[in-house]
PDB file of C-alpha atoms in Angstrom:
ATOM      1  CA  UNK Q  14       0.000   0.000   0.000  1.00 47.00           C
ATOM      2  CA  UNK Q  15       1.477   3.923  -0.882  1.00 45.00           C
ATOM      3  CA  UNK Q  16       0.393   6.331   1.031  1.00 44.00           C
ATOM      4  CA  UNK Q  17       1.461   9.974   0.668  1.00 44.00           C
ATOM      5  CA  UNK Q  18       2.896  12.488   3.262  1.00 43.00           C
ATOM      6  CA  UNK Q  19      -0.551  13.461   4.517  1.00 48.00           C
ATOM      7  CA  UNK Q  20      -0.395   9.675   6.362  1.00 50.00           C
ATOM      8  CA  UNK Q  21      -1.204  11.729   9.549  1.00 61.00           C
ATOM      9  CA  UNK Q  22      -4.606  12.735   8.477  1.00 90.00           C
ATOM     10  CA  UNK Q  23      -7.746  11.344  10.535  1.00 96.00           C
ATOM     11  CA  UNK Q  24      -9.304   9.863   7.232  1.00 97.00           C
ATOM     12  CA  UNK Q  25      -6.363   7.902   6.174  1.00 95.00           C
ATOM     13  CA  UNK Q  26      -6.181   6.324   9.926  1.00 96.00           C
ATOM     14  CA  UNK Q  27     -10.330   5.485   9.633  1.00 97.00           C
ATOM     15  CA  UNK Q  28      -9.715   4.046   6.234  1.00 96.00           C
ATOM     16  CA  UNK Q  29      -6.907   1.746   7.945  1.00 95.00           C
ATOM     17  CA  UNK Q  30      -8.921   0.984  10.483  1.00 96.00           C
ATOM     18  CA  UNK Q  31     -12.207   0.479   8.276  1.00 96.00           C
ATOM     19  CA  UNK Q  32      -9.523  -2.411   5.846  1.00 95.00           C
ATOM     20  CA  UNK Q  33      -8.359  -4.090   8.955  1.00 95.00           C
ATOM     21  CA  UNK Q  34     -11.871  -4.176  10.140  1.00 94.00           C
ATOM     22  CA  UNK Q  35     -10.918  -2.165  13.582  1.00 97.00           C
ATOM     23  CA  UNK Q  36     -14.040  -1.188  15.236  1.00 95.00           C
ATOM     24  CA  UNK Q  37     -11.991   1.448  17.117  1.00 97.00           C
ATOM     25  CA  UNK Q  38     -12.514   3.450  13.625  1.00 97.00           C
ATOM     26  CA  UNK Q  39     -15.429   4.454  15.019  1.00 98.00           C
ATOM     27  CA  UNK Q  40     -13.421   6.644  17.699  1.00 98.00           C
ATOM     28  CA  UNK Q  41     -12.299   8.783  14.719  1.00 98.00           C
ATOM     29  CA  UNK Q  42     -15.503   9.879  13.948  1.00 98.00           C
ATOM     30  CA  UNK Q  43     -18.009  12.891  15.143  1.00 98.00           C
ATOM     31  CA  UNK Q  44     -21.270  11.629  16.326  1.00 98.00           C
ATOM     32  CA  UNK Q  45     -22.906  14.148  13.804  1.00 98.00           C
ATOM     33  CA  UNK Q  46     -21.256  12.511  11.243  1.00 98.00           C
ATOM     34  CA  UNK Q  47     -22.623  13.990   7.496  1.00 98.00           C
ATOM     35  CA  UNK Q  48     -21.705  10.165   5.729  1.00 98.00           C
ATOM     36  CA  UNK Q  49     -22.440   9.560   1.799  1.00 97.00           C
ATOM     37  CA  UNK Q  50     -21.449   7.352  -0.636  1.00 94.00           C
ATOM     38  CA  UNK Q  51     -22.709   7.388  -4.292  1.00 92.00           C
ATOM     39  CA  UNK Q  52     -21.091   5.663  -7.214  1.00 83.00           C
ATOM     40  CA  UNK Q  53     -20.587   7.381 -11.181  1.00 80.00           C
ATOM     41  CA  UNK Q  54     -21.917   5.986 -13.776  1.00 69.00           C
ATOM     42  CA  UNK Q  55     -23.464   2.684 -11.926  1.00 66.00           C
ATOM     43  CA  UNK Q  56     -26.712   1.329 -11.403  1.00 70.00           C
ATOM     44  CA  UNK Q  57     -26.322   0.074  -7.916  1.00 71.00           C
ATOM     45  CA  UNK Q  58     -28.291   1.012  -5.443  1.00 76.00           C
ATOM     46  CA  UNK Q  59     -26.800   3.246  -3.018  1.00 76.00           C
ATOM     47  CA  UNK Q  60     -29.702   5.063  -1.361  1.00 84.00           C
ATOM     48  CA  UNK Q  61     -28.864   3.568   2.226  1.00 93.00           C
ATOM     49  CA  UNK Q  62     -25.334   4.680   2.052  1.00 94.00           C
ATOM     50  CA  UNK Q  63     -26.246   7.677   4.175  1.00 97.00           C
ATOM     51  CA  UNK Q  64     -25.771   8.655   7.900  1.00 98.00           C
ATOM     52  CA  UNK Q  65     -26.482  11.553   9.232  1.00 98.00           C
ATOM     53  CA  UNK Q  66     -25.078  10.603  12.746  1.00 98.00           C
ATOM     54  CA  UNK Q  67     -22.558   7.811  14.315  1.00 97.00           C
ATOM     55  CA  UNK Q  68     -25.151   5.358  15.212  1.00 98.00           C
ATOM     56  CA  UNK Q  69     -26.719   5.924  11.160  1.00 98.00           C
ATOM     57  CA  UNK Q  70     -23.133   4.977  10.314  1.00 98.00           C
ATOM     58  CA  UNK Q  71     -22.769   1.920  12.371  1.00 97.00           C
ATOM     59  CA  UNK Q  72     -25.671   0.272  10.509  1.00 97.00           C
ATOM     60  CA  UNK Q  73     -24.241   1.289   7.302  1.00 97.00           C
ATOM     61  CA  UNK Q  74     -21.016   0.067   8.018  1.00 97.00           C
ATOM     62  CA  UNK Q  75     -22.747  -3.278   8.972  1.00 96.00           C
ATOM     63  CA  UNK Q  76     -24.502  -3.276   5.729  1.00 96.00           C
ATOM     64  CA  UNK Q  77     -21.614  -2.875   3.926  1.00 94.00           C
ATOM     65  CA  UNK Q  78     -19.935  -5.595   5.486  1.00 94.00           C
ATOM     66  CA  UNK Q  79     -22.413  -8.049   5.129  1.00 94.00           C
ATOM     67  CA  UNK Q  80     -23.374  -7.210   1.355  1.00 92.00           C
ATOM     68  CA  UNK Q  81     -20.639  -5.602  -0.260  1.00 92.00           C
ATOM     69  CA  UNK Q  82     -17.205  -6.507   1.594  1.00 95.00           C
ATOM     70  CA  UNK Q  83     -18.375 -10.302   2.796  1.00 95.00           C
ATOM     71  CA  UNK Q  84     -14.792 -11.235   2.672  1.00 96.00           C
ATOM     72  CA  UNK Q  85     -13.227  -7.587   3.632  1.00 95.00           C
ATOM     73  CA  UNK Q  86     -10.857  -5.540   1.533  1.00 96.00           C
ATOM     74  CA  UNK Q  87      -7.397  -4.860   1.196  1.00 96.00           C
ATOM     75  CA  UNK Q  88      -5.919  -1.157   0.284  1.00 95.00           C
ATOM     76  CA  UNK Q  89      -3.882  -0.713  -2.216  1.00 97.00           C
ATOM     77  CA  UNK Q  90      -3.391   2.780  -2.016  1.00 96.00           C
ATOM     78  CA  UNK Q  91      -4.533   6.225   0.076  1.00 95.00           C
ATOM     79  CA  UNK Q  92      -3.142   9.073  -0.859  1.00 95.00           C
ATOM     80  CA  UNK Q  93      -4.568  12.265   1.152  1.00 95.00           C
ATOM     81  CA  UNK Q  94      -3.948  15.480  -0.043  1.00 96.00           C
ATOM     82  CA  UNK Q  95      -5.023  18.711   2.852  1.00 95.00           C
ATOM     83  CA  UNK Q  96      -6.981  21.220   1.178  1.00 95.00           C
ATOM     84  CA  UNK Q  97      -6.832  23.595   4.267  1.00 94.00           C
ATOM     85  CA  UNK Q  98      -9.069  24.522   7.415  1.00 94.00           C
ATOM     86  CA  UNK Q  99      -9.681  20.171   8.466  1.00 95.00           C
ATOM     87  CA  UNK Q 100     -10.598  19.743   4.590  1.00 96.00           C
ATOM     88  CA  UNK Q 101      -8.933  16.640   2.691  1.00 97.00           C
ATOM     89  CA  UNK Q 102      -9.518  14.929  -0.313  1.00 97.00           C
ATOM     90  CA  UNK Q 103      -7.997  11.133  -0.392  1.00 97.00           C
ATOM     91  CA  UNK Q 104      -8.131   8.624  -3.751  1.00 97.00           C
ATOM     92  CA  UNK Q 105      -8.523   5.246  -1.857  1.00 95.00           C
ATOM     93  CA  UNK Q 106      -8.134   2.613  -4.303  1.00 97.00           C
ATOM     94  CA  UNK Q 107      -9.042  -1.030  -2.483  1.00 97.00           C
ATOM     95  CA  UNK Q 108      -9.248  -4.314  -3.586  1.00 97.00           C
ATOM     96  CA  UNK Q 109     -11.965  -6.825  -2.491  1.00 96.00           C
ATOM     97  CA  UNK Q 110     -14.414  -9.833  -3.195  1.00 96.00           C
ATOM     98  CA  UNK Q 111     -17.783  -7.653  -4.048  1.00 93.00           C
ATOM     99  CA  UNK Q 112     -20.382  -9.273  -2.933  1.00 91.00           C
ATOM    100  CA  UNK Q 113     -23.229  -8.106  -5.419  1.00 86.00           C
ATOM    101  CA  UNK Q 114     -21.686  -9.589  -7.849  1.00 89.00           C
ATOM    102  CA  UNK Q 115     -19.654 -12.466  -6.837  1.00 94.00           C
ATOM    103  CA  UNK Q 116     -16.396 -12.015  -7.674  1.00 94.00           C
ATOM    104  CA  UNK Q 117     -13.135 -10.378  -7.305  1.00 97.00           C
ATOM    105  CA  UNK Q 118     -12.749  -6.269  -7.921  1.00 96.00           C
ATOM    106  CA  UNK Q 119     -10.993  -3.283  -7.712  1.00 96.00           C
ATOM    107  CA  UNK Q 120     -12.195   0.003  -6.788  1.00 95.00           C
ATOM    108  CA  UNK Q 121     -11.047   3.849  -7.116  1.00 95.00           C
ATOM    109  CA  UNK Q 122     -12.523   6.255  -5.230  1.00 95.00           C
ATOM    110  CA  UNK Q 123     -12.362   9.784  -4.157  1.00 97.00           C
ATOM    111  CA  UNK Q 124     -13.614  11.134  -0.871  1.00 97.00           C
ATOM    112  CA  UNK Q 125     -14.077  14.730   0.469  1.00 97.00           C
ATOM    113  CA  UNK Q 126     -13.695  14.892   4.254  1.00 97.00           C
ATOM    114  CA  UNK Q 127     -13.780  17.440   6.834  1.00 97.00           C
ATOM    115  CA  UNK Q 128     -12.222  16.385  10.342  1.00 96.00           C
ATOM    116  CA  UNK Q 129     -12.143  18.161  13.986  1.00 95.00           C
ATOM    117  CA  UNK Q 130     -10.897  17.619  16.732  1.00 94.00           C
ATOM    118  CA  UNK Q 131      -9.149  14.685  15.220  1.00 95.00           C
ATOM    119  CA  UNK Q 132     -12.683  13.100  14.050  1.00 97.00           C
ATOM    120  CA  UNK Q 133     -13.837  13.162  10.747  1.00 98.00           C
ATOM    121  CA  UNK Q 134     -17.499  14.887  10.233  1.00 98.00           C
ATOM    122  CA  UNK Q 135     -17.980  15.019   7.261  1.00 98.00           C
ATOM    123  CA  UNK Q 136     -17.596  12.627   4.487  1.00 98.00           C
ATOM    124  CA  UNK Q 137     -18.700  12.131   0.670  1.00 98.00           C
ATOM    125  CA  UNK Q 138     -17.631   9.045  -1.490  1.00 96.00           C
ATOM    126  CA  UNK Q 139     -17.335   8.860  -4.904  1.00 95.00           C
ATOM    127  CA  UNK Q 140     -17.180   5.539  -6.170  1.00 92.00           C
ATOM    128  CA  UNK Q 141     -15.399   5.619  -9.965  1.00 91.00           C
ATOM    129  CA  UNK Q 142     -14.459   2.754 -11.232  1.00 88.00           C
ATOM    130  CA  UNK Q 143     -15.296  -0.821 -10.148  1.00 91.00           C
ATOM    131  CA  UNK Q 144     -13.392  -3.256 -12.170  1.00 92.00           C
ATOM    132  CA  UNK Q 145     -13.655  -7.345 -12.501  1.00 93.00           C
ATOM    133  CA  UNK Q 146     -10.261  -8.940 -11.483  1.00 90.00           C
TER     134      UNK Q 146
END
């Protein structure tokens, strides 16, 4: 896995912590979290990928695991760049067994964060490009 310098970042520690499957991730977030993912380009259905506060993101997170990430994922890369005043965007490009579709993939995405206080409150991902392995 590369990372770049911004390793120190709040999101790049959650998105360690989120591989690895580390419920202590949740320690890194607010618990008025602003959570969305939504994917370009790609029919799947991403409606419940919101949270509007920690416990919202819990159930996502268990959603996720159970239908999309069944067998986890592995990084590949993060690379965080700061964009000033707790505002980072990171391309997190994973690889893992999706479960929609039953079989191997990899992913590149781009997330906009805001953290404070060391906890991330704010966070929109942009799933690109999922890719059959």
């Amino acid at each position: 896995m590369t990372d770049t310098p911004e390793t120190g970042a709040t999101i790049t520690t959650l998105l360690r912590k989120f591989a690895a499957a580390d419920p202590s991730m949740f320690d890194l977030v607010a618990p008025d979290i602003d959570f969305r993912i939504d994917h370009y380009r790609d029919e799947a259905d991403t409606g419940w990928q919101i949270a509007r506060n920690l416990p919202e993101l819990i159930g996502v997170v268990q959603r996720l695991g159970q239908e999309i990430f069944p067998k986890g994922t592995r990084l590949l890369s993060v690379e965080t760049r700061a964009l000033g005043n707790g505002w980072y965007l990171t391309d997190f490009h994973q690889r893992f067994f999706y479960g929609l579709r039953q079989c191997e993939v990899s992913s590149l995405t781009h997330i906009l964060s805001h953290e404070s206080d060391g906890r991330v409150d704010f966070f929109r991902e942009t799933v690109t490009t999922i890719v059959d392995q």
